[in-house]
Amino acid sequence: MQKVQFRFYLFLVFVITFFAGPFLWQVITSLKPASELATLPPVLPSNPTFENYASVFKERPFLRVVLNSFIVATSTAFLSIGIGSLAAFALAKLEMKGKSVVLLLVLSASMFPSISIVAPLFVLLRALHLRDTLFALIFTYTVFALPFTIWVLTGFFKSIPNEVYLASRVDGCTVFQSFYRIVLPLSAPGLFSTAILVFIFSWNEFLFALVFTATVASRTAPVEIALFPGIHEVPWGEMAAASVVVTIPVVVLVFLFRQRIMEGIIMGAIKG
Amino acid sequence: MSLYRRRPQIFFLLPALFVLALVMFYPLIYVLWLSFHRRFLIFNVSEFIGFGNYVFLFLQDERFWNALYNTLYFTVTSVFLELVFGLAIAVLLSREFRGRGGVLSILLIPWVIPAVVSAKIWEWIYNPDFGILNFILKININWLGDPFWALNAAVLVDVWKATPFVVLLLIAGFQTIPNDLFKAAKVDGASSWHIFWCITLPLLKPTILVVLVFRTLDAFRVFDTIYVLTAGGPANTTETLSIYTYKLLFHILQFGYGSSVAVVIFVFTGIVTVFYMWLLSRG
Amino acid sequence: MKRSIKLTLFCFIVLLFAFSSCDKKDLEEDNRVTIVFKYGKLFGDPEPIERLIKEFESLNPDIRVKDEVLPATTDEQHQFYVINLEAGSRDFDVFSLDVIWIPEFVRAGWLRDLTHVMPPELRKEFFQGPMEVAMQNGRVYAIPWYIDAGVLYYRKDLLSKYGFSPPRTWDELVYIASEIMRKEPGIYGFLWQGKQYEGLICNVLEYIWGNGGSVVENGKIVIDSPNNKQALGFVRDLIHKYGVTPKFVTTMTEDSTTRIFAKGRAIFMRNWPYAWNILEREDSPVKGKVGFSVLPSFPGYSSFSTLGGWFLGVNNYSRHPRESEKFVRFLSSYRAQKLLSLTVGYRPTLKRIYRESDIVKTQPFTAHLYKVFEHARPRPVTPFYMVISQVMQSEFSAVITGIRNPEDALKSAKKHIEFIMGIGY
């Protein structure tokens, strides 16, 4: 019994170190002054400093960029839940022919490699004069999040007993009223889980943001970090600080809403 | 009766299907169309050449086959490692213990970090001279600059990032296995290894299959991580299909040929998806 | 009901914000014409440039300059410009160009003809290398703004300690490095940029040219000549045979080589002039111990450095070409170049500045670089350069990682380049 306990804790420690270590190292790096950056030892900074964080916000439009990311992520979450819940409701509760075809179509859209359609999307956005706008990103991300959203929400809606829906119809609700007044509130936890997952996906997306944004007006955080290196210099200290800043919101989300996130993933993957 | 009354589902499905068609299906057709042309962006070259791009792609482009090999190696290796490692961790965390919630939260951190950030974190760690990995292990490996190590280093980063997701799914899968089965097996005197191999694993098959679908597709399409880590080097040993396509499109501006590679990627992911769907339906 | 009103309001505000960053239309306010100047972040203090812009505005009260810094590497900037200019963007009027993009942009018709801004007498005052690139088909399309070229840095304290003078040939460098490495354990011999990117080409070409070879000659691809094979083989030998360059050079860029050299851990380094400021900083461990010289070459051949540097160009789609030309003329003038050189130590493209006494006194490093810049040679001047670069990057990388031998690599490079330049894919 003792040996098993010991091995258990050993493995646990290893797991925690492996997964949390790199991020921790980044935090340590971000606190190192420039002169101690590219040397090992020392591993820990002799006098930790916040100068990297200061310079990230002073010398770059980082606050604006983080704000952009936040706006895009929140809007994407709202929009995709809005459009997706409508479709999921139809698939879960309404009578219709060809449900499996629609489901298959939705599923096939989820396997599109972004690289395959980034070029025509760029051309399309340019034609609509939407290049370098936040809206372009919100719109694109929403559509990319849709298959997953629809998939997951269909599962959540299906788990609401049919009698509830039918009862509301009998009581005189139109289809939409049933959807809006009854089914939606009942599945609020599921909606919330999905919204968080969509937020995380949108916060982290890179390829489209890289290609579609041209200036600070629409740039998001991951792209800004990728653009930190100058023509010859690579500001490792600042990048470490920026990485920490960009990661904190999602880490906080994770700790606060771990249960919900897990529910969302499970619903999407297992029960779907 | 109005259309809304008769077929309400149309109105519910319309917004989603419309944007999906606009943003996904229309571009796909456009890419397909582009792939039948020689379209060199700056030089105003644009001519229809039928399957010319594909002929060159499959018969003469060693760089394509190299990229395909790298992509397959990356996919197979990372998915395998994630599954094995993930299973071990899921077993570890399947029982209740104090702090389990905290451990799970910590585990989720790599998964929610942007791929770009995780690549930068690991690029810093992998530095051969002042990176902490060589320092701790007291060796001198050229992680991102050696033809052998570079792709494996990228695999490690992907394993770090995606295993938490696998663990979550597997834990959920564990919970679908009724506890009585375990109790009965223990009563019958089976060893834990035996229980795991003959009971748990087979019952986990549907979950494992789902894990495989998600991870295979994601690994096959990998872009962010490797692009930031090595940009395809050294000597194209980490150049995956996505990176090759990106370079063709945005560095060399060959929108025609680049599109044909993009179509090939799409077809491959389609085949993989259909294959897994078929496996899933067989139960 | 109240909840949905709040929700709608929220959405509306968000969308408002989102649309507020739409494509900019006309930037004219009151009577002044506003031109947008886009440039990659210069190394060092941004204040002198701001000062110059203000001065231009006061000299031209009817023009307002809005400067936007692109904080990225040259590849990212290239991508930005290509994507925008291909779409006919008018969002910027004046912009800075990397030397390697100019033939491409000229061919694409994105650069305004500036020949009248640069009459022949003026051209003679600039370095020959950059002018060769700035002029295509006898017309001038860009003004050289600042110049860059590969430099050999060395630890003069170590060299004099062991009685060596700076190497003139590559064999000498190998010998000196090996000797000193034996006596000072743990130090690296020779650092350079070997990652698979544009910097690798800059490095390898210096060996190729230093052995009398070239990539293109009289319109023919001669990259697989015996001289080049020898040169490329030598680069590989630096790592695998002589061991003076560590294997991890295949991950090195300008930044990492400077960092290691600045800690005093290497004898020789090939890098751009920008590194000097870092090496001579107050807290630098190697302050006062670094010497620099023209790059070595192979016996019997002269030395060449790869030409870097940036130019100023006017967007052909600009709505304000006259004002843009005025600005370009101002920013590349003797006065502006001198100011930037004195304050942030950038390297001017006007030759006479190098001989002026205040420059020689306060920026001795810059003054001495004159010789290096005179021998700066541009990479193949062709609109297909970016494509050729991709080919060469893979092949050179394959050789220095030991995967392919020089002969096969160069033959393959030749095949691909001929294919590209012959018919275009």
mmCIF file of C-alpha atoms in Angstrom, chain C residues 32 55 60 80 95 168 187 263 335 339 364 405:
data_model
loop_
_atom_site.group_PDB
_atom_site.id
_atom_site.type_symbol
_atom_site.label_atom_id
_atom_site.label_comp_id
_atom_site.label_asym_id
_atom_site.label_seq_id
_atom_site.Cartn_x
_atom_site.Cartn_y
_atom_site.Cartn_z
ATOM 1 C CA ARG C 32 -4.018 70.191 -44.547
ATOM 2 C CA GLU C 55 10.409 69.792 -38.541
ATOM 3 C CA ASN C 60 5.472 72.492 -44.956
ATOM 4 C CA PHE C 80 1.738 43.180 -44.780
ATOM 5 C CA PHE C 95 6.772 53.510 -46.531
ATOM 6 C CA ARG C 168 42.043 38.398 -43.899
ATOM 7 C CA ILE C 187 34.472 29.629 -25.561
ATOM 8 C CA LYS C 263 28.385 37.795 -22.704
ATOM 9 C CA ARG C 335 20.424 66.939 -42.963
ATOM 10 C CA LEU C 339 20.879 63.882 -37.606
ATOM 11 C CA PRO C 364 33.967 56.299 -35.083
ATOM 12 C CA ASN C 405 26.129 17.598 -49.750
#
